[in-house]
CSV table of C-alpha atoms in Angstrom, one decimal:
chain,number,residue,atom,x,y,z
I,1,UNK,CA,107.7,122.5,77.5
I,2,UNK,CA,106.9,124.2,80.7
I,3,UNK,CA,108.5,122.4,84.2
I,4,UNK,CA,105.0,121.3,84.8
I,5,UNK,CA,103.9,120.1,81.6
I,6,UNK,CA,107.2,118.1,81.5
I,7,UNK,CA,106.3,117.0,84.8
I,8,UNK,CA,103.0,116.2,83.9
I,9,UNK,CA,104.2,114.1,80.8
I,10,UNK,CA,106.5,111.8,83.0
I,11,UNK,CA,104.5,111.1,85.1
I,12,UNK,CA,102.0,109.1,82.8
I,13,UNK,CA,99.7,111.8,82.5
I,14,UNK,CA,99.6,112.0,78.9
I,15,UNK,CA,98.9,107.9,78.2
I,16,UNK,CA,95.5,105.9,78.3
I,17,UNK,CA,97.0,103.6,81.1
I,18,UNK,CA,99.2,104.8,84.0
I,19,UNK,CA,99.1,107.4,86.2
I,20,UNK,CA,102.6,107.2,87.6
I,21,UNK,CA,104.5,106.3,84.8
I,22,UNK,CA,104.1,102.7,85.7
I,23,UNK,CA,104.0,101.7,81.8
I,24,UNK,CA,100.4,101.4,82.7
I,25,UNK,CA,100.2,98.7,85.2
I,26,UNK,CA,97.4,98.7,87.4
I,27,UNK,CA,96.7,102.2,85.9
I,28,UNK,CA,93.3,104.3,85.2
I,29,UNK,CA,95.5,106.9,83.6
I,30,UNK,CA,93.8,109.7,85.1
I,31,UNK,CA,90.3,110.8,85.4
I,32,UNK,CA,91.1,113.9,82.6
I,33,UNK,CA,88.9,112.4,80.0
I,34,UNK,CA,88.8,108.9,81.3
I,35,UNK,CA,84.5,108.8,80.6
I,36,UNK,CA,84.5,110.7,77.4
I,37,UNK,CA,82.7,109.8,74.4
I,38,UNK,CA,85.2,107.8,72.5
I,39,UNK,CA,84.9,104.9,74.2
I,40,UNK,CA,83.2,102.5,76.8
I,41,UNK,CA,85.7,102.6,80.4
I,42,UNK,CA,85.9,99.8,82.6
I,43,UNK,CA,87.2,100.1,86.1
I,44,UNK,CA,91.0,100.4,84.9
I,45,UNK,CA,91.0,100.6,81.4
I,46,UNK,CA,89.1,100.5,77.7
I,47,UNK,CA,86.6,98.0,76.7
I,48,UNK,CA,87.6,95.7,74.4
I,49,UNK,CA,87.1,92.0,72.9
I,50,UNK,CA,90.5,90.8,75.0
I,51,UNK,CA,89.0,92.2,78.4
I,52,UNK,CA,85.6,90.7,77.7
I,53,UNK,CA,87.2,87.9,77.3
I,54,UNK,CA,89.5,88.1,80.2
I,55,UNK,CA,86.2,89.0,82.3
I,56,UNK,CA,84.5,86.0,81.3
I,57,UNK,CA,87.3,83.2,81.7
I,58,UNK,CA,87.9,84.8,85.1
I,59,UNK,CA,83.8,84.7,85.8
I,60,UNK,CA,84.7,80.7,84.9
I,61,UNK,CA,87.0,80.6,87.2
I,62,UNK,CA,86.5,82.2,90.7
I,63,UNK,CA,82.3,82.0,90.6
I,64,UNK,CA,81.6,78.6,92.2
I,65,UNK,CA,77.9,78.6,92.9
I,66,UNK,CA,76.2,82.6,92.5
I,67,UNK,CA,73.0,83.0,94.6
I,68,UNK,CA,71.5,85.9,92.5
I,69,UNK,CA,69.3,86.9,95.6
I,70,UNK,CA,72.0,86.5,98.2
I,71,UNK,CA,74.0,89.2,96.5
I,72,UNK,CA,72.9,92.4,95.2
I,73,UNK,CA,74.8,95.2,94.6
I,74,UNK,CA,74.6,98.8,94.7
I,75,UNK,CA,76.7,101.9,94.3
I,76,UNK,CA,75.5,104.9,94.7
I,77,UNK,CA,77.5,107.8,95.3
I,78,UNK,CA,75.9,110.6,97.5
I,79,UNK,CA,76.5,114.0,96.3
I,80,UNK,CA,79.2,115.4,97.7
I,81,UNK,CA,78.9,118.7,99.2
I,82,UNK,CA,81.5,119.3,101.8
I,83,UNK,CA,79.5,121.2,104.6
I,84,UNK,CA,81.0,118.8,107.1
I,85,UNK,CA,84.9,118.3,105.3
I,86,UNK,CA,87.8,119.5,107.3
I,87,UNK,CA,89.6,122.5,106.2
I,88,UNK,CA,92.4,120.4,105.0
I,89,UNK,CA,89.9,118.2,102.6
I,90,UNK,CA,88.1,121.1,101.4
I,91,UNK,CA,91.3,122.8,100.5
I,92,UNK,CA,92.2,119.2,98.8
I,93,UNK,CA,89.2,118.7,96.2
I,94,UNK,CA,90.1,122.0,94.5
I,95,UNK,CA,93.7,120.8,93.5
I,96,UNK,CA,94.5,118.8,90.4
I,97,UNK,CA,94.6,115.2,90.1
I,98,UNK,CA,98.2,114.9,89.4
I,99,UNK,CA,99.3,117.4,93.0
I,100,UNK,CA,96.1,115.3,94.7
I,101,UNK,CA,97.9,111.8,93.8
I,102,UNK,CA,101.3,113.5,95.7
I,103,UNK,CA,99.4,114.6,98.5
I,104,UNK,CA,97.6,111.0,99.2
I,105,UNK,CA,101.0,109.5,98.9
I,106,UNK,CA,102.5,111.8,101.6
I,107,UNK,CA,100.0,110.9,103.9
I,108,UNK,CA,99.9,107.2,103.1
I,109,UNK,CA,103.4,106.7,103.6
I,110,UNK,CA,103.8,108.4,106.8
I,111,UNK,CA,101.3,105.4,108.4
I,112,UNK,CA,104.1,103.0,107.8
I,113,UNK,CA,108.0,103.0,108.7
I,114,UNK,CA,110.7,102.7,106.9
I,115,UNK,CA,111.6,99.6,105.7
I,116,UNK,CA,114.7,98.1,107.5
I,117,UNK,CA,116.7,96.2,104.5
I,118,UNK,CA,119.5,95.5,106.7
I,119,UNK,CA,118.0,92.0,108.2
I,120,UNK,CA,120.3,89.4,106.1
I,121,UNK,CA,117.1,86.8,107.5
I,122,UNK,CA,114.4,88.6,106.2
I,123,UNK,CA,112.0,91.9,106.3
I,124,UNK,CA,109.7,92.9,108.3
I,125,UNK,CA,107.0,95.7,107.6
I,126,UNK,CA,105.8,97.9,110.5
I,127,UNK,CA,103.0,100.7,111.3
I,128,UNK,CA,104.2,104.1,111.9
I,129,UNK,CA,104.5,103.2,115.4
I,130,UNK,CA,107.3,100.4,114.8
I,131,UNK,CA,104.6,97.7,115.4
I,132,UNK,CA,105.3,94.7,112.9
I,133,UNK,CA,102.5,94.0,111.1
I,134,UNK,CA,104.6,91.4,108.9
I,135,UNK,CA,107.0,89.3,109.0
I,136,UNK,CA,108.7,87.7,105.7
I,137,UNK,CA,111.3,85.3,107.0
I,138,UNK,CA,114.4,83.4,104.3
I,139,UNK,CA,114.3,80.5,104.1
I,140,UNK,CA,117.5,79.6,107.0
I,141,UNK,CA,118.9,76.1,105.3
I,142,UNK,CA,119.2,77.3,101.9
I,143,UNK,CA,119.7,80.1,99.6
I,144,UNK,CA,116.5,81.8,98.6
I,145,UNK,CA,117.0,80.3,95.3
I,146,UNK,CA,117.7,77.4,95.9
I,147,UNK,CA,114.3,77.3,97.8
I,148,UNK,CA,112.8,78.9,95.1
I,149,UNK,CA,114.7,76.3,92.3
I,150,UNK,CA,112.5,73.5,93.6
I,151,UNK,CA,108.9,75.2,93.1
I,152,UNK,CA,110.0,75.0,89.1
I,153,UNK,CA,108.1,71.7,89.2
I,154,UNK,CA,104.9,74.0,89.6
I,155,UNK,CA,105.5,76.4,87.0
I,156,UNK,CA,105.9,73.8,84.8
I,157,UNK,CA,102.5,72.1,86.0
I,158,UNK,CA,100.7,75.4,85.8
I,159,UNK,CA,101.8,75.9,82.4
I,160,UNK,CA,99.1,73.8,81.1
I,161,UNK,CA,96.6,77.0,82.0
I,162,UNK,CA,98.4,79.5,79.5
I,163,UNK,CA,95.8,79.1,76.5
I,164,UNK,CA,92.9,78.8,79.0
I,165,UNK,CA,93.6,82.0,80.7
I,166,UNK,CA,95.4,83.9,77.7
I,167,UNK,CA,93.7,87.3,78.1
I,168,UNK,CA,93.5,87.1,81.6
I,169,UNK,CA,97.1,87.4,81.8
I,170,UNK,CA,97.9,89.5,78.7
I,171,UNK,CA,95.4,92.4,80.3
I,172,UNK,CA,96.4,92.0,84.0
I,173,UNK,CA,100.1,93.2,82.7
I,174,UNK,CA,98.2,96.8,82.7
I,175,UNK,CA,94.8,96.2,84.1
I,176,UNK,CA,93.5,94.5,87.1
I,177,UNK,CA,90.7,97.3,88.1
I,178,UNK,CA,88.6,96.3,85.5
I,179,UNK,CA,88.4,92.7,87.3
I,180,UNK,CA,87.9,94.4,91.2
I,181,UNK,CA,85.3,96.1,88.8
I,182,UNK,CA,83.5,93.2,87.4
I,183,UNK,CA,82.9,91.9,91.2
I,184,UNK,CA,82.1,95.4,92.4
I,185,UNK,CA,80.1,98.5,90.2
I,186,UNK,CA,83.1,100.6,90.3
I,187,UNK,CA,83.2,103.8,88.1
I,188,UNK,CA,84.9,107.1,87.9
I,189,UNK,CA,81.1,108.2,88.0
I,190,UNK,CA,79.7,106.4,91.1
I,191,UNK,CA,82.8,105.5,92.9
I,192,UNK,CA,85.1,107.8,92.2
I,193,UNK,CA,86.5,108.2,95.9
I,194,UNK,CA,86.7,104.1,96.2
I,195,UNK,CA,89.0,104.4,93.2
I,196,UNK,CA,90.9,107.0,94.2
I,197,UNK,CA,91.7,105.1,97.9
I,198,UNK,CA,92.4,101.9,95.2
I,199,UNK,CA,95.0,103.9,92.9
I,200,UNK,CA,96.7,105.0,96.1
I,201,UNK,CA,97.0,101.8,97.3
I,202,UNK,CA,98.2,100.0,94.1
I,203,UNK,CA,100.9,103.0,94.1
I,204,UNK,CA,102.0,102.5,97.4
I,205,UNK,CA,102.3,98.2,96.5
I,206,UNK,CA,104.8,99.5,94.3
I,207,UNK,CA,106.6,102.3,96.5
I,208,UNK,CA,107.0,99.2,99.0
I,209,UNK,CA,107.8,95.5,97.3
I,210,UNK,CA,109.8,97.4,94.7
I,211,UNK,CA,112.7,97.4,97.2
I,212,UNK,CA,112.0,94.2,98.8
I,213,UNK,CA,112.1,92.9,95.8
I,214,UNK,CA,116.0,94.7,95.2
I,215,UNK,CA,117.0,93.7,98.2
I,216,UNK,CA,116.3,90.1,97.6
I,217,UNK,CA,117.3,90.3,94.2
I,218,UNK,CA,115.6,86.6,94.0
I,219,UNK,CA,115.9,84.7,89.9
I,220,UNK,CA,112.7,84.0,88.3
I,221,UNK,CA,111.8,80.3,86.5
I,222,UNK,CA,113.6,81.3,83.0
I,223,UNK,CA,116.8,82.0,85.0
I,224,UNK,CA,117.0,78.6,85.5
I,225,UNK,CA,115.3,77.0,82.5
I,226,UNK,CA,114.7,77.8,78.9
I,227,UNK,CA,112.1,75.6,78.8
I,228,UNK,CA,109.7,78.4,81.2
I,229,UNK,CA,109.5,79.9,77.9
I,230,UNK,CA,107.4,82.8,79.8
I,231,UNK,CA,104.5,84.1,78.0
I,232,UNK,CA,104.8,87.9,78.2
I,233,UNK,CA,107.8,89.7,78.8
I,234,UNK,CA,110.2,88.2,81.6
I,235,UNK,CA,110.2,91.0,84.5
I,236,UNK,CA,113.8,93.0,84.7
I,237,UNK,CA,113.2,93.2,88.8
I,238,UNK,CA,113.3,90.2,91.3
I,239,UNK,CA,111.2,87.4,91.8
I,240,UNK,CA,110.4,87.7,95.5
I,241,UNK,CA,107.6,88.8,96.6
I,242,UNK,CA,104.8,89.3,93.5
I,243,UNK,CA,104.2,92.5,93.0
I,244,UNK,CA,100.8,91.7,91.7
I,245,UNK,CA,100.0,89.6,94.2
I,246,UNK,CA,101.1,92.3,96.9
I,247,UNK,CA,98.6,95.0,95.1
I,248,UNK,CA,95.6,92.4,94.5
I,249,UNK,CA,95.5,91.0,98.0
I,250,UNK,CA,95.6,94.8,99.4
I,251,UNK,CA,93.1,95.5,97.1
I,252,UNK,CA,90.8,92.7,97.8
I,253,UNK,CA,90.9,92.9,101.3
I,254,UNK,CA,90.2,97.4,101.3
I,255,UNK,CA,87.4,96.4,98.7
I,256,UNK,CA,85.6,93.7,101.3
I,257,UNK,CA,86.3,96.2,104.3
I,258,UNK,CA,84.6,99.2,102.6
I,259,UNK,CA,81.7,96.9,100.9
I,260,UNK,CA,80.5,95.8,105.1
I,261,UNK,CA,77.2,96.4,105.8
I,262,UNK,CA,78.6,96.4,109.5
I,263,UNK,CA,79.9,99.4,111.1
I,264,UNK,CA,83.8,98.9,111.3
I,265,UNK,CA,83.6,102.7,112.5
I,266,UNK,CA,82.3,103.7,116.0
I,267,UNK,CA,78.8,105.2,115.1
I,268,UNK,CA,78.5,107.4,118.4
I,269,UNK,CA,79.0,107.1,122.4
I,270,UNK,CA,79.4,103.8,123.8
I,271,UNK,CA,79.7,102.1,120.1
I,272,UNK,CA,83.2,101.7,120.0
I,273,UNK,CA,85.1,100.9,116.5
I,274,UNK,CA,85.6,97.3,115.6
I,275,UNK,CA,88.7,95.9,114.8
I,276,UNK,CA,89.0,94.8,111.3
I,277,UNK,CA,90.4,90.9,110.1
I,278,UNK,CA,91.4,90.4,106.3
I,279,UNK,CA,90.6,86.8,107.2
I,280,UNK,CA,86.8,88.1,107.0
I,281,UNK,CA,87.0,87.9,103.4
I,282,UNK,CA,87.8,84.5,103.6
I,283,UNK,CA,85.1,83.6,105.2
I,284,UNK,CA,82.5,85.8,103.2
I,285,UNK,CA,80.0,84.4,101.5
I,286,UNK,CA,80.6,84.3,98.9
I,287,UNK,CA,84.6,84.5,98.8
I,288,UNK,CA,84.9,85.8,95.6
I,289,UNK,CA,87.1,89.2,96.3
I,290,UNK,CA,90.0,87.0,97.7
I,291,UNK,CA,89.3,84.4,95.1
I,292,UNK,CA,90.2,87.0,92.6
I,293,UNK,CA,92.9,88.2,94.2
I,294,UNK,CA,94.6,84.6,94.3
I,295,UNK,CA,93.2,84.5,90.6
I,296,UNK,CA,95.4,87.5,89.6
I,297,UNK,CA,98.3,86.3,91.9
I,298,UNK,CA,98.3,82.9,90.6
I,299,UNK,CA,98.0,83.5,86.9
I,300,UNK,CA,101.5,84.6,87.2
I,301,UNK,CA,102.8,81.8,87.6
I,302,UNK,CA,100.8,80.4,84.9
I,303,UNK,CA,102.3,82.6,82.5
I,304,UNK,CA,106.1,81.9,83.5
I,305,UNK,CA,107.1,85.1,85.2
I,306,UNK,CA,106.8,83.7,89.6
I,307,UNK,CA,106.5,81.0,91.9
I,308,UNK,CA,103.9,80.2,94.1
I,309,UNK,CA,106.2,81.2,97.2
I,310,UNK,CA,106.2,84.5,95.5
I,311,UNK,CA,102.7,84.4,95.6
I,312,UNK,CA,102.3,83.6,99.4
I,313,UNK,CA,105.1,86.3,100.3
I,314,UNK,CA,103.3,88.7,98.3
I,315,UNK,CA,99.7,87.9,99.9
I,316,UNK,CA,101.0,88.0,103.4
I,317,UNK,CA,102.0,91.4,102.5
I,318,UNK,CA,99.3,92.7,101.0
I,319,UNK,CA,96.9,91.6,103.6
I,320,UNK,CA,98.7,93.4,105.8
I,321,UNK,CA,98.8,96.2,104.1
I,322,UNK,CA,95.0,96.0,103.1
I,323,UNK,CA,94.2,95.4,107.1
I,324,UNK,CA,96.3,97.7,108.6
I,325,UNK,CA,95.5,100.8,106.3
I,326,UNK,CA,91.5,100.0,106.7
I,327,UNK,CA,91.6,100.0,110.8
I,328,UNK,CA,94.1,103.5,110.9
I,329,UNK,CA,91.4,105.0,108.1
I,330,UNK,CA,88.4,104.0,110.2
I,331,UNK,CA,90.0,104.6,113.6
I,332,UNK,CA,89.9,101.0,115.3
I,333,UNK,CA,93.0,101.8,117.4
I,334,UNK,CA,94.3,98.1,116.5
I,335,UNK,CA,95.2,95.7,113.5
I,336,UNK,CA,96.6,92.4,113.4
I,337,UNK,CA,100.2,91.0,112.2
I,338,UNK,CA,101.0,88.5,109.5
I,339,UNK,CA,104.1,85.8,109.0
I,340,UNK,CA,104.6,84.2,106.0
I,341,UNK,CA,105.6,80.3,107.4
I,342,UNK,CA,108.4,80.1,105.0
I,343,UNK,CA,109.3,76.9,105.8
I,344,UNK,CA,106.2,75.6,105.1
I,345,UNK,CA,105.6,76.6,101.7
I,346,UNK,CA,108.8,75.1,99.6
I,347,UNK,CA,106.3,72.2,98.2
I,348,UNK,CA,103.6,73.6,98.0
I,349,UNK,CA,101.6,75.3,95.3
I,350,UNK,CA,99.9,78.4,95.4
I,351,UNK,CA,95.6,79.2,95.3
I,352,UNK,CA,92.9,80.3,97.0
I,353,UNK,CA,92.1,76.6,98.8
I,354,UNK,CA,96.1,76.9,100.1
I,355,UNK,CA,95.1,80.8,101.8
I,356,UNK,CA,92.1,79.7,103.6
I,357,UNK,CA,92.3,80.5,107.5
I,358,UNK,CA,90.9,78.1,109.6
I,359,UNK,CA,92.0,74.7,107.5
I,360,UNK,CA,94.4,72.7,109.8
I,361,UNK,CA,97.8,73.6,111.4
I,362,UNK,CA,100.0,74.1,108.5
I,363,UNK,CA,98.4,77.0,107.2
I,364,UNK,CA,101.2,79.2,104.7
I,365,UNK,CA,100.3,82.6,106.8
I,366,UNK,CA,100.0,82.7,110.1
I,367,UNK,CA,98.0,85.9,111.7
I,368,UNK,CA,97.0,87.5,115.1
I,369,UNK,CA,93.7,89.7,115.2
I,370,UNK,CA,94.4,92.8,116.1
I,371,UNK,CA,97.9,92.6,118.3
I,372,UNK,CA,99.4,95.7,117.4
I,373,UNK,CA,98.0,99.2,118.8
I,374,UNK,CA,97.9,102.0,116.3
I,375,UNK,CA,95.7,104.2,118.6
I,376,UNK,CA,99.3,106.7,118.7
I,377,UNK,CA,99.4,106.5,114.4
I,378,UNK,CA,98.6,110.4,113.2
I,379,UNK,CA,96.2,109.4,110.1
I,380,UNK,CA,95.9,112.5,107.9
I,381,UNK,CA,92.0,114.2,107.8
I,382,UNK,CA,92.1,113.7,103.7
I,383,UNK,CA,92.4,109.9,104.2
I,384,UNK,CA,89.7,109.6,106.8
I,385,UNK,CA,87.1,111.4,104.5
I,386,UNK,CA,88.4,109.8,101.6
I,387,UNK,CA,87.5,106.7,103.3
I,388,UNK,CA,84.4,107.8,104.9
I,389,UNK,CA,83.4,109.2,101.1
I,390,UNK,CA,83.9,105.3,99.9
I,391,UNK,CA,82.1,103.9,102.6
I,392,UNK,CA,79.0,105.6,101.7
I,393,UNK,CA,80.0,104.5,97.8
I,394,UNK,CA,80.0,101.1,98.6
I,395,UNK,CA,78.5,100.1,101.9
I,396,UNK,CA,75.5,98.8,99.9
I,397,UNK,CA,77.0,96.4,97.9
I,398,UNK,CA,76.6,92.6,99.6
I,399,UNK,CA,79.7,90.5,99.2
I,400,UNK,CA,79.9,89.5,102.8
């Protein structure tokens, strides 16, 4: 085997879910073949009776009241034809997926700064320009798990949902595009740049909790009991923060940003770029991109595998991540900061009611609009027109 092809194979090229050797979580597996003829595709993986299944419980379960009229979607992608691409993007559609995936990484990466895994009190993740755009503090009277040691109470409550949401979980070990794909008409045909900028982003949720999550090095529930029995395969890697709830969070909140009918961009002289909230999606009418997100986030703690603190770390996180990368992509010049109120989370169980902004003073997160200036950040020309390409992909569609 050649140095590329063995490259190439390692890389999860070669398998129907994974594009990074991820074991196929969160992965489309490539787009080499991913709409052929022998079989129906979802967003993130094969159609099947389990993610029907899956789809539908989760339909149950994050639809509240549906206003067919109040919400129509459409995605339609434009032809692309590159007479207006930069140099650098023009050069970039002619490379293979596999060097493409390397090259968005590069330039995702260099919006954000190192982690600093020194802090014995915490970690905080910051902007290219050293501006904290999250804060996730220990808890200071105890041991992190000893804090986490007393949220067993909820896994043991949420256990009760395990038949309930079965395939929901058993699919979201591999697959959550599939359920941004039921909200959202997303398709390597007619989206392909929105999944593209959403493969990038699940890869760099990885690239950053992965050694949060070492340095922490935080027990999960069947560390301390037997009895949490989990129902898929206990994680090797720390409990603190989710790692799915990091990824679906971002997700959700890059989804709602590019689905606005609103300009976030500035559309010409004297029409400056606005600012961009996560908290929006919250609000949206109706809510069901976040719902989904705490959906994904809190069914892992159904099946025995986190605690809801892990849930709340990992959503502080990924909002921030989701907000900060949608104002440097459509050149606000600002986003806003995030702390995870770790003291105020030890009782309390995790969900999409818990997340809501604007519900009393102990709210879990707490978050300033748009405090830190990013106007100095140098955001590749590929990622702009990535974005821009997904904007016109999804600006249509009416979630907000």
């Amino acid at each position: 085997m050649s140095n590329l092809g063995a490259l190439n194979g390692r890389n999860g090229r070669n398998g129907r879910n994974g594009r990074n050797g991820r074991n196929g979580r969160n992965g489309r597996n490539g787009r080499n073949g991913r709409n052929g003829r022998d079989g129906i595709q979802h967003a993130g993986g094969f159609s099947d009776g389990t993610l029907s299944s899956a789809l539908g419980s989760t339909f149950e379960g994050i639809v509240r009241r549906w206003d067919a009229a109040h919400t129509p979607v459409e995605t339609r992608i434009k032809p692309y034809s590159g007479d207006d691409a930069s140099p650098e993007f023009r050069a970039f559609v002619k490379y293979e997926d596999f060097f493409q995936d390397h090259i968005v990484d590069y330039n995702v990466d260099r919006l954000f700064s190192p982690l600093d895994l020194s802090r014995t009190d915490g970690v905080t993740l910051a902007e290219a320009g050293g501006g904290a755009i999250c804060d996730v503090p220990l808890p200071k009277s105890e041991t992190l798990d000893a804090y986490l040691k007393k949220q067993m109470k909820f896994v043991k409550s949420a256990a009760v949902l395990r038949d309930e949401r079965f395939d929901e979980i058993m699919v979201q070990q591999t697959d959550v595009l599939s359920f941004w794909g039921g909200c959202l008409f997303l398709d390597d045909a007619r989206t392909p740049w929105t999944l593209a900028l959403l493969d990038a982003l699940l890869r760099f949720g990885t690239y950053i909790e992965m050694p949060i999550k070492l340095r922490f090095n935080a027990l999960r529930p069947l560390d301390y009991s037997p009895y949490a029995m989990p129902m898929i395969q206990n994680p090797t890697h720390g409990s603190f923060p989710s790692g799915h709830s990091v990824e679906a969070f971002a997700v959700g909140t890059v989804l709602h940003a590019l689905a606005q009918e609103k300009a976030i961009e500035s559309t010409g002289p004297g029409k400056p770029a606005k600012v961009y909230s996560a908290t929006r999606a919250f609000a949206a009418e109706p809510p069901v991109l976040m719902r989904l997100a705490a959906r994904i986030a809190e069914n892992r703690t159904v099946a025995g595998v986190h605690f809801p603190a892990d849930s709340f770390a990992g959503a502080a996180l990924g909002m921030a991540i989701g907000e900060y990368l949608v104002n440097a992509l459509a050149g606000t010049g600002a986003t806003g900061s995030y702390t995870l109120k770790t003291k105020d989370i030890g009782d309390r169980d995790f969900g999409f009611d818990a997340l809501t902004f604007g519900r009393g003073k102990q709210h879990p997160i707490s978050h300033t609009e748009g405090n830190v200036d990013i106007s100095g950040v140098t955001v590749s020309p590929i990622l702009r027109e990535m974005w821009s390409l997904a904007r016109q992909e999804l600006h249509a569609a009416k979630v907000s």
